[in-house]
PDB file of C-alpha atoms in Angstrom:
ATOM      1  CA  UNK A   1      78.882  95.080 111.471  1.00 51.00           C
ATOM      2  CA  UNK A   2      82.340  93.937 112.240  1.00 65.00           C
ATOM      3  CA  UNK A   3      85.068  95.043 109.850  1.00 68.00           C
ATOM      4  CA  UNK A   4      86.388  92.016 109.947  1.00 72.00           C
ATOM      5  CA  UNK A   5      83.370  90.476 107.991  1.00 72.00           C
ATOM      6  CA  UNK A   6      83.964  92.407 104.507  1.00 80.00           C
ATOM      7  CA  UNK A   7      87.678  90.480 104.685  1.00 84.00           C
ATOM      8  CA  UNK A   8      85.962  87.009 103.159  1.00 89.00           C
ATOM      9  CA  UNK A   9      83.212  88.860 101.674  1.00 87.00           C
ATOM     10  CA  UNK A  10      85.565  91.544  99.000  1.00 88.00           C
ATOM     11  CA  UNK A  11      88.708  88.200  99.007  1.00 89.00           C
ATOM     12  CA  UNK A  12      85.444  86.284  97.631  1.00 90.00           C
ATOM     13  CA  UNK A  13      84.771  88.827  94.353  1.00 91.00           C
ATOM     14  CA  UNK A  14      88.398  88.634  93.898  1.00 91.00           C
ATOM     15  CA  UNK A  15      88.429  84.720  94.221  1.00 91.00           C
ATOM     16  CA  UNK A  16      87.150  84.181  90.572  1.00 93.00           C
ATOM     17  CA  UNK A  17      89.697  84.244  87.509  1.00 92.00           C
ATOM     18  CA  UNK A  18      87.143  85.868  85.538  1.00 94.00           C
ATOM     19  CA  UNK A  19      86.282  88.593  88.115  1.00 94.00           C
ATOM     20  CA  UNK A  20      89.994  89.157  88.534  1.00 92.00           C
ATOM     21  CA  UNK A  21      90.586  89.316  85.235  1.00 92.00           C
ATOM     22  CA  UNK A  22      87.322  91.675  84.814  1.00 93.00           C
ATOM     23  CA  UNK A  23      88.780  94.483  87.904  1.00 92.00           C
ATOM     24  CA  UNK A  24      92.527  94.160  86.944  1.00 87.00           C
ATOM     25  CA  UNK A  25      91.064  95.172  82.938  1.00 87.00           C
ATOM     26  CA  UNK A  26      89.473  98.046  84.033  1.00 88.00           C
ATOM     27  CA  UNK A  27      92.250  98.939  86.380  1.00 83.00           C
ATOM     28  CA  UNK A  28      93.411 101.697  84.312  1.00 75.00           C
ATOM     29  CA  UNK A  29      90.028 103.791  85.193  1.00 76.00           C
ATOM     30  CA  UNK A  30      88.949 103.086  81.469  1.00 78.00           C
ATOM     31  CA  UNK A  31      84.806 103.062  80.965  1.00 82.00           C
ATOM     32  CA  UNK A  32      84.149  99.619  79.287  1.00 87.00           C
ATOM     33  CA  UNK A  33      81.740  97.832  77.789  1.00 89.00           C
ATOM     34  CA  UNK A  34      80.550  94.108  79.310  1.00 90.00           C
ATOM     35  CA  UNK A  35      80.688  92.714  76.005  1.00 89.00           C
ATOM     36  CA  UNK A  36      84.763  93.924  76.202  1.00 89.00           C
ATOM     37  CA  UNK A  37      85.512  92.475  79.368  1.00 93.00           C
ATOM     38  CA  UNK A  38      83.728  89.121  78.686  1.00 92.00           C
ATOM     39  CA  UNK A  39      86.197  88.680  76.081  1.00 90.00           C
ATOM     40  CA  UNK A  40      89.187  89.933  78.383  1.00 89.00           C
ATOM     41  CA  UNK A  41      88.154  87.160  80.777  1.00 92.00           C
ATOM     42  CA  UNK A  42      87.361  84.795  78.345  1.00 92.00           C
ATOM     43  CA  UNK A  43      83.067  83.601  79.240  1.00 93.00           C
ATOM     44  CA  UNK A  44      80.430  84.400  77.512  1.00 93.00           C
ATOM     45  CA  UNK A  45      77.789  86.934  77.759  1.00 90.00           C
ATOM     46  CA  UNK A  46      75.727  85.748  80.126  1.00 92.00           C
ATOM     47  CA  UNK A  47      78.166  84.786  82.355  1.00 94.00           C
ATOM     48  CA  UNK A  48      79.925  87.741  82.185  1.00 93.00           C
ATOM     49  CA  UNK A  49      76.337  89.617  83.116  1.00 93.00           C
ATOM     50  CA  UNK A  50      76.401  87.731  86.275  1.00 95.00           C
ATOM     51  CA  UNK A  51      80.235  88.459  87.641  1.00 95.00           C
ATOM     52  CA  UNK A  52      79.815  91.755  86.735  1.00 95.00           C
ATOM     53  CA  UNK A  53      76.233  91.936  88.539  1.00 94.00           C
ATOM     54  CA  UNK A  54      78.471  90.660  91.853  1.00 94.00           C
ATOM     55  CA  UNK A  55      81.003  93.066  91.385  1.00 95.00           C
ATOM     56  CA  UNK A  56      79.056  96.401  91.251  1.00 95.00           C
ATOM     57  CA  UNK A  57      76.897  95.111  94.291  1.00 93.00           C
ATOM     58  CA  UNK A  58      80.047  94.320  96.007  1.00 92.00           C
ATOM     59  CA  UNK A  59      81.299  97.954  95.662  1.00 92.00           C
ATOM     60  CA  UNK A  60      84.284  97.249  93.395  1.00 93.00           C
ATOM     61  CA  UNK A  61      83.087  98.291  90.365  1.00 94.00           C
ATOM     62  CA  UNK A  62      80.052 100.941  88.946  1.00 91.00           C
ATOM     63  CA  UNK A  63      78.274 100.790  85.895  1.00 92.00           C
ATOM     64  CA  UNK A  64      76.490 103.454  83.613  1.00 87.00           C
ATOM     65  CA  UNK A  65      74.372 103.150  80.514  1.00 85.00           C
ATOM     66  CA  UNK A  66      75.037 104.961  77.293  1.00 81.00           C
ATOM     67  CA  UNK A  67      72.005 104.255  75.084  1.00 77.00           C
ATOM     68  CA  UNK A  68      71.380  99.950  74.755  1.00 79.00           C
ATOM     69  CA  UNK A  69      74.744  99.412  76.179  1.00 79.00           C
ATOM     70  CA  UNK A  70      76.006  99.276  79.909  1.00 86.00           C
ATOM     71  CA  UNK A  71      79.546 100.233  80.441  1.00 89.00           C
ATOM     72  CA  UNK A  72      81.745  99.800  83.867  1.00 93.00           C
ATOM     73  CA  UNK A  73      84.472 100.902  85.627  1.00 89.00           C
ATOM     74  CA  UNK A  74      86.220 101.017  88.511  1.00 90.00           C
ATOM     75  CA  UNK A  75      84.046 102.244  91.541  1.00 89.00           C
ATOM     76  CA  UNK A  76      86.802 104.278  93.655  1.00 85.00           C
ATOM     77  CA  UNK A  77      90.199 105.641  94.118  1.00 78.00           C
ATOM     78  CA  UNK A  78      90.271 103.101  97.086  1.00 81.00           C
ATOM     79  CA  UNK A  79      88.917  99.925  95.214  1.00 86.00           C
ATOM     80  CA  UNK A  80      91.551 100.490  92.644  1.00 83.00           C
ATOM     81  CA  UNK A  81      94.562 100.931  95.432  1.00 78.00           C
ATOM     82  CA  UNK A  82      93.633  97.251  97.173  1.00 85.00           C
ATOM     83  CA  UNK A  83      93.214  95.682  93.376  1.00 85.00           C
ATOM     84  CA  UNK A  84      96.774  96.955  92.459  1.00 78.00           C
ATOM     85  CA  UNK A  85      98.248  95.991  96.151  1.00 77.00           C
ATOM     86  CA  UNK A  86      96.678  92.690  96.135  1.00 83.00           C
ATOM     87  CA  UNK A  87      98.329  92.159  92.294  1.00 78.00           C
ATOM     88  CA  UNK A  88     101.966  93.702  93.634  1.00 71.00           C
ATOM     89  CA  UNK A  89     101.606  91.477  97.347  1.00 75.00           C
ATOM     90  CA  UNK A  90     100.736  88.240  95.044  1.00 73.00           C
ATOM     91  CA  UNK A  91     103.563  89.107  92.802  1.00 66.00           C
ATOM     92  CA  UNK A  92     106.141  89.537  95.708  1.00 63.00           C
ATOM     93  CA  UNK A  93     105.243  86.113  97.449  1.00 66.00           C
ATOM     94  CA  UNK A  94     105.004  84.022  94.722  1.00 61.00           C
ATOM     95  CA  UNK A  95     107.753  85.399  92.360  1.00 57.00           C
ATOM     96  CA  UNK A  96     107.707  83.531  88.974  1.00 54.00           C
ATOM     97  CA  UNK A  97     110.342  81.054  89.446  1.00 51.00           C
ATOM     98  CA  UNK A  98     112.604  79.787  86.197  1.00 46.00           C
ATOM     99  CA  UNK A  99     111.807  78.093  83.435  1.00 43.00           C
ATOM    100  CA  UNK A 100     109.110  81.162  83.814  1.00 43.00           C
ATOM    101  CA  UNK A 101     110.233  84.569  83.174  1.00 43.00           C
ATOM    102  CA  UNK A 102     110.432  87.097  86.317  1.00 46.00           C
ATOM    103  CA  UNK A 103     106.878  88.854  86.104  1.00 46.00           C
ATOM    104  CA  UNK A 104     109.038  92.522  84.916  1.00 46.00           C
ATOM    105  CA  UNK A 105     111.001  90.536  82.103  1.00 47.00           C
ATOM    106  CA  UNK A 106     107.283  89.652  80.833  1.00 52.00           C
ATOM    107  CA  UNK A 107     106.277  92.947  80.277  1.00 63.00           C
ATOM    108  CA  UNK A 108     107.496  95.796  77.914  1.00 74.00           C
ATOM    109  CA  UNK A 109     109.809  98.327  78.869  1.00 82.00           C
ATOM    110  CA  UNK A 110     107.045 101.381  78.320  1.00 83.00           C
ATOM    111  CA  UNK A 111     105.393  99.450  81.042  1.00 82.00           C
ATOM    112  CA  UNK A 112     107.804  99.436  83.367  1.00 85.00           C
ATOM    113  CA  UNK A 113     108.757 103.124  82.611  1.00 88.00           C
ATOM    114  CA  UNK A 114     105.665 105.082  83.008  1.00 92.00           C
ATOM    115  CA  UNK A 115     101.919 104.200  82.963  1.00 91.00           C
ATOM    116  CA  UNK A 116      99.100 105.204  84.965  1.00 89.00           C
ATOM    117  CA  UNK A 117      96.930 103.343  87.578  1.00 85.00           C
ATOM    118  CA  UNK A 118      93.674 104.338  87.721  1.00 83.00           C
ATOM    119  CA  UNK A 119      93.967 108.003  88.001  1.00 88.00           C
ATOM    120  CA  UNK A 120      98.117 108.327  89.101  1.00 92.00           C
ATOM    121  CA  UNK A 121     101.131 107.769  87.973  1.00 94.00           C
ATOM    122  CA  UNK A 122     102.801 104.131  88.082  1.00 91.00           C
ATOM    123  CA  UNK A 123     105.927 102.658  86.838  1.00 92.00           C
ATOM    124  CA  UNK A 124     109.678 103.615  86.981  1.00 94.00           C
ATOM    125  CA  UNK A 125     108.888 107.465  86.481  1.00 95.00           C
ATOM    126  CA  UNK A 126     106.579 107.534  89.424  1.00 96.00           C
ATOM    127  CA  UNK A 127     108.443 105.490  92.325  1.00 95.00           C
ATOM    128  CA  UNK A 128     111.565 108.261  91.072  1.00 96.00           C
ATOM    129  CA  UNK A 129     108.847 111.323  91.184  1.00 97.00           C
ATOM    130  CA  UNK A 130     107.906 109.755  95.023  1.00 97.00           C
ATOM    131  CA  UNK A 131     111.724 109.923  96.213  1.00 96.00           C
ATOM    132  CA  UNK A 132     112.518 112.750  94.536  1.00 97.00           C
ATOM    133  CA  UNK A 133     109.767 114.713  96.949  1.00 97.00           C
ATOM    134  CA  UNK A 134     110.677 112.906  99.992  1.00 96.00           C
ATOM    135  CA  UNK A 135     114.377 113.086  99.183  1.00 96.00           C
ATOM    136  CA  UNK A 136     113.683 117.230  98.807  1.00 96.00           C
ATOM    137  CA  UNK A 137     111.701 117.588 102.041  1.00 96.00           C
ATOM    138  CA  UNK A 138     108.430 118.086  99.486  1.00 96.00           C
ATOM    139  CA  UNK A 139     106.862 115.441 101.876  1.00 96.00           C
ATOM    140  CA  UNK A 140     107.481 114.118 104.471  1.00 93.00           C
ATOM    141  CA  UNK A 141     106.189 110.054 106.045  1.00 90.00           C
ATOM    142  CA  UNK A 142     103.167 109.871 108.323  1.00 85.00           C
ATOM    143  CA  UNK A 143     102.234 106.197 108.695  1.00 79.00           C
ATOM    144  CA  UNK A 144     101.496 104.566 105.468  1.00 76.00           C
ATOM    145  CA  UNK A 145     100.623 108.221 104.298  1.00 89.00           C
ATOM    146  CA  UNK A 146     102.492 111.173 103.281  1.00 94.00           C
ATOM    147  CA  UNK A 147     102.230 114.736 104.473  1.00 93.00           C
ATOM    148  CA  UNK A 148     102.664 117.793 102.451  1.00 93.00           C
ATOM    149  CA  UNK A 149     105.514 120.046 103.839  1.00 95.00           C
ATOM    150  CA  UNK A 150     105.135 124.349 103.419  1.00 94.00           C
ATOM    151  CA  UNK A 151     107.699 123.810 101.255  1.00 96.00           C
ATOM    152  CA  UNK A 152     106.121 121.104  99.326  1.00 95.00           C
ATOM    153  CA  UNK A 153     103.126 123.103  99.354  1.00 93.00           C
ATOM    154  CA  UNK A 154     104.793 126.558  97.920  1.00 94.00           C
ATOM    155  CA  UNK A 155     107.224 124.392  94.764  1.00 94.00           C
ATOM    156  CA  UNK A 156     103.760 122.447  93.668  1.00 94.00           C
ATOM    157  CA  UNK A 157     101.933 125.968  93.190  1.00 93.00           C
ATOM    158  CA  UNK A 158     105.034 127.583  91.366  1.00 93.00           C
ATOM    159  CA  UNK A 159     104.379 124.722  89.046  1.00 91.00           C
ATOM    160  CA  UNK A 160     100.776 125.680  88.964  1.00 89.00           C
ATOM    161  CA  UNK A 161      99.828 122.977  90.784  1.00 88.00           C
ATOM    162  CA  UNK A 162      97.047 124.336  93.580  1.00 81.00           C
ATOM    163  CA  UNK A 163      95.611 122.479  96.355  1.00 80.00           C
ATOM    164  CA  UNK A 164      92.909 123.296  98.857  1.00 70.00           C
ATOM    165  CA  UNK A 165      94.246 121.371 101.788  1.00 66.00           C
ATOM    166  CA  UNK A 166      90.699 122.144 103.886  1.00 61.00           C
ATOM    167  CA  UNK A 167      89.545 119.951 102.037  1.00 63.00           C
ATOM    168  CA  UNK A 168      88.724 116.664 103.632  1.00 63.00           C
ATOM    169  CA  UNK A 169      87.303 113.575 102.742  1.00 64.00           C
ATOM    170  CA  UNK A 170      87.228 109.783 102.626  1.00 70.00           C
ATOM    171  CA  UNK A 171      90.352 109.861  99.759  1.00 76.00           C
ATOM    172  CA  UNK A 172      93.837 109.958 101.455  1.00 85.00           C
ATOM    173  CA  UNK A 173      95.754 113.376 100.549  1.00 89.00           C
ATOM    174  CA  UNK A 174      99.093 111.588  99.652  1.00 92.00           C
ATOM    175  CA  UNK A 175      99.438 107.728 100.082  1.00 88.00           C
ATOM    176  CA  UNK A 176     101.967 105.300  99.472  1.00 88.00           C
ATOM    177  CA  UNK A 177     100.796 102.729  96.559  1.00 84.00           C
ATOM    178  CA  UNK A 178     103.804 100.056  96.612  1.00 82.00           C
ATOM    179  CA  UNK A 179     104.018  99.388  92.678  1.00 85.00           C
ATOM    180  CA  UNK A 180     103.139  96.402  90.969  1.00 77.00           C
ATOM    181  CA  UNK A 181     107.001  96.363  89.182  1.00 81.00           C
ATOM    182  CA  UNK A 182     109.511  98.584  91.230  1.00 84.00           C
ATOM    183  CA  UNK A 183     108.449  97.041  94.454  1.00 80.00           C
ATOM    184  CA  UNK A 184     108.511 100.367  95.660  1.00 87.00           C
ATOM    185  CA  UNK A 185     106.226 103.142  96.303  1.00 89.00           C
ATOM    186  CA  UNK A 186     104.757 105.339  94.172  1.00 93.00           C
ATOM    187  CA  UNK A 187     102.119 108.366  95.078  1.00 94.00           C
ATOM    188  CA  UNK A 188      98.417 107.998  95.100  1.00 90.00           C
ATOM    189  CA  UNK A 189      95.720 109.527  96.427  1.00 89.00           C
ATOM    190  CA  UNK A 190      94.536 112.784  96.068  1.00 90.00           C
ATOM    191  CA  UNK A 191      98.015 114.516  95.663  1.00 94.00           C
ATOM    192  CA  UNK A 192      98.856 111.300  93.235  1.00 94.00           C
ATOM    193  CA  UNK A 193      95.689 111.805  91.116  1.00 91.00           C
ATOM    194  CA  UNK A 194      96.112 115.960  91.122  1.00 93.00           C
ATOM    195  CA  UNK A 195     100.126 115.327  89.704  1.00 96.00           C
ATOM    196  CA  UNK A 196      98.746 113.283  86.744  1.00 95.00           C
ATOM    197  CA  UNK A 197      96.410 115.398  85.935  1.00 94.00           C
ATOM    198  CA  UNK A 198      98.896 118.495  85.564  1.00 95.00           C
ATOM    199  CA  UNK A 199     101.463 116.390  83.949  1.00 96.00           C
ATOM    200  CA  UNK A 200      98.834 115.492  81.168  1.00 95.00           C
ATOM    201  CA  UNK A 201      97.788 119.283  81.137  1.00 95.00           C
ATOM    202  CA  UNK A 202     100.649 120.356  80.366  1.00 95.00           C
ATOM    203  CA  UNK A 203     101.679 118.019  78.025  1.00 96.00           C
ATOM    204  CA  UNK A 204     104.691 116.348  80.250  1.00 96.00           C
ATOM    205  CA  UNK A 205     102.925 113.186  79.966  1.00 95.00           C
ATOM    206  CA  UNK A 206     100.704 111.707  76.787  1.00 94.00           C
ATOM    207  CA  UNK A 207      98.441 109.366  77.153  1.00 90.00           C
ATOM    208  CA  UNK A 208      97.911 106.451  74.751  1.00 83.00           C
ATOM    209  CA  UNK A 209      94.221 105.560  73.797  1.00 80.00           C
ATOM    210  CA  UNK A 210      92.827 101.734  75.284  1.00 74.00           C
ATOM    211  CA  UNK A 211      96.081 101.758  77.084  1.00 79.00           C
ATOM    212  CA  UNK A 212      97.604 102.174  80.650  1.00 83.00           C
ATOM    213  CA  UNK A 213     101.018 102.870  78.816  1.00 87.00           C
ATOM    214  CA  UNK A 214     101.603 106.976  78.731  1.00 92.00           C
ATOM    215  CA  UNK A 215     104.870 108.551  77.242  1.00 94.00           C
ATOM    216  CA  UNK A 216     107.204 111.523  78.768  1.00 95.00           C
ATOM    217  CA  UNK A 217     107.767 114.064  76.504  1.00 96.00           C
ATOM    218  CA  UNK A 218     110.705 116.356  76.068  1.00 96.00           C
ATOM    219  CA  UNK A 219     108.726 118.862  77.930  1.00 96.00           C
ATOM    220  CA  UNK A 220     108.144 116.557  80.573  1.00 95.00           C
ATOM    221  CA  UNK A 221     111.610 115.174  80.691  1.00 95.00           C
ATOM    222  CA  UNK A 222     112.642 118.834  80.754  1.00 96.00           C
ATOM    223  CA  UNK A 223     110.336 119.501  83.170  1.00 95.00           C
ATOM    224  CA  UNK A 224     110.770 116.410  85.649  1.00 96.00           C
ATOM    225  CA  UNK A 225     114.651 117.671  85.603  1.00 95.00           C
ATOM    226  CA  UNK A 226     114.279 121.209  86.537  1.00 94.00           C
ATOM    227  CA  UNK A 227     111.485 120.419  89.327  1.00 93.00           C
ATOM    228  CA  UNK A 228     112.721 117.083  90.980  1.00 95.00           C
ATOM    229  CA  UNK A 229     116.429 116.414  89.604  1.00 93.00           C
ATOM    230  CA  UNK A 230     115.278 113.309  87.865  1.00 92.00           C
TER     231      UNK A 230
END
């Protein structure tokens, strides 16, 4: 089948509000329930049985069941990256013009400062954390991804951070993910999604419950300035 095809086919589960609303919900790789997201997106039950039906067949989202109730989620690392560049390329060609706010004046500045998407790092904190790597020769640009250098390689594992770069699979090591407020890059992929999890291991980073909002502690700040400069 021609590529080309799934272009109308995935811009058609996205074409709905409620869908939209539905995907860009669960976008911070939260487990919900379809009673939840019905409400998010504002239809009822039923209806909300029958986007969410088309979602999960169209590979964007998968659902489990816990006892009587079905719960869903994001289906990928890669379905979340084209929801959030879809949200940041709509928000860069059709800027909010006054009397409406700019879309980053809308939003709190915890927001804009550090919270996750899906299962890396977004905001402020990130796009710096990006730079600071490239800017220190941690990685280095190949395309729209990023390779890790040996030196890269050796200052992640004195942090403790290990990673088996035999490894290979579907998942980009280290991509680009052009944020949905800076308007610049921060890291996702596999690299991305193995940084969050060390900087909520070791308690750099807290997470907030129902939230996509996570706070830097002083450890983190700490540690963020003796690591990167930042």
């Amino acid at each position: 089948m021609d590529d080309a095809l799934n272009i109308p086919r995935i811009a058609g589960l996205l074409a709905d509000p409620a869908r939209a609303t539905m995907v860009w919900t669960l976008i911070d790789g939260t487990l919900r329930p379809a009673g939840e997201l019905a409400f998010a997106a504002n239809v009822s039950a039923q209806s909300a049985s029958a986007h969410l039906a088309k979602l999960v067949a169209g590979g964007l989202l998968c659902s489990e069941a816990q006892g009587r109730h079905r719960y869903f989620r994001i289906a990928s690392a890669e379905a979340a990256h084209l929801i959030e560049s879809l949200a940041s390329f709509g928000a860069a060609i059709h800027p909010r013009k006054p009397p409406h706010p700019p879309l980053v004046r809308a939003m709190p500045p915890q927001f804009l400062h550090a919270r996750t998407c899906y299962d890396h790092l977004a905001g402020d904190m990130a796009v710096r954390v990006l730079q600071a790597m490239r800017d220190k020769a941690w990685l280095f640009d190949s395309g729209q991804d990023y390779q890790l250098t040996p030196l890269g390689h050796a200052q992640l594992a004195a942090l403790g951070i290990v990673l088996d770069l035999s490894v290979k699979g579907r998942r980009p090591f280290a991509r680009g993910c052009v944020d949905l407020t800076q308007r610049r890059p921060h890291l996702a992929g596999m690299l991305g999604a193995a940084l969050l999890d060390h900087y909520v291991r070791e308690a750099w980073v807290l997470r907030a419950p129902r939230s996509r909002v996570v706070s830097i502690t002083p450890k983190g700040l700490a540690a963020f300035h003796q690591a990167l400069g930042i």
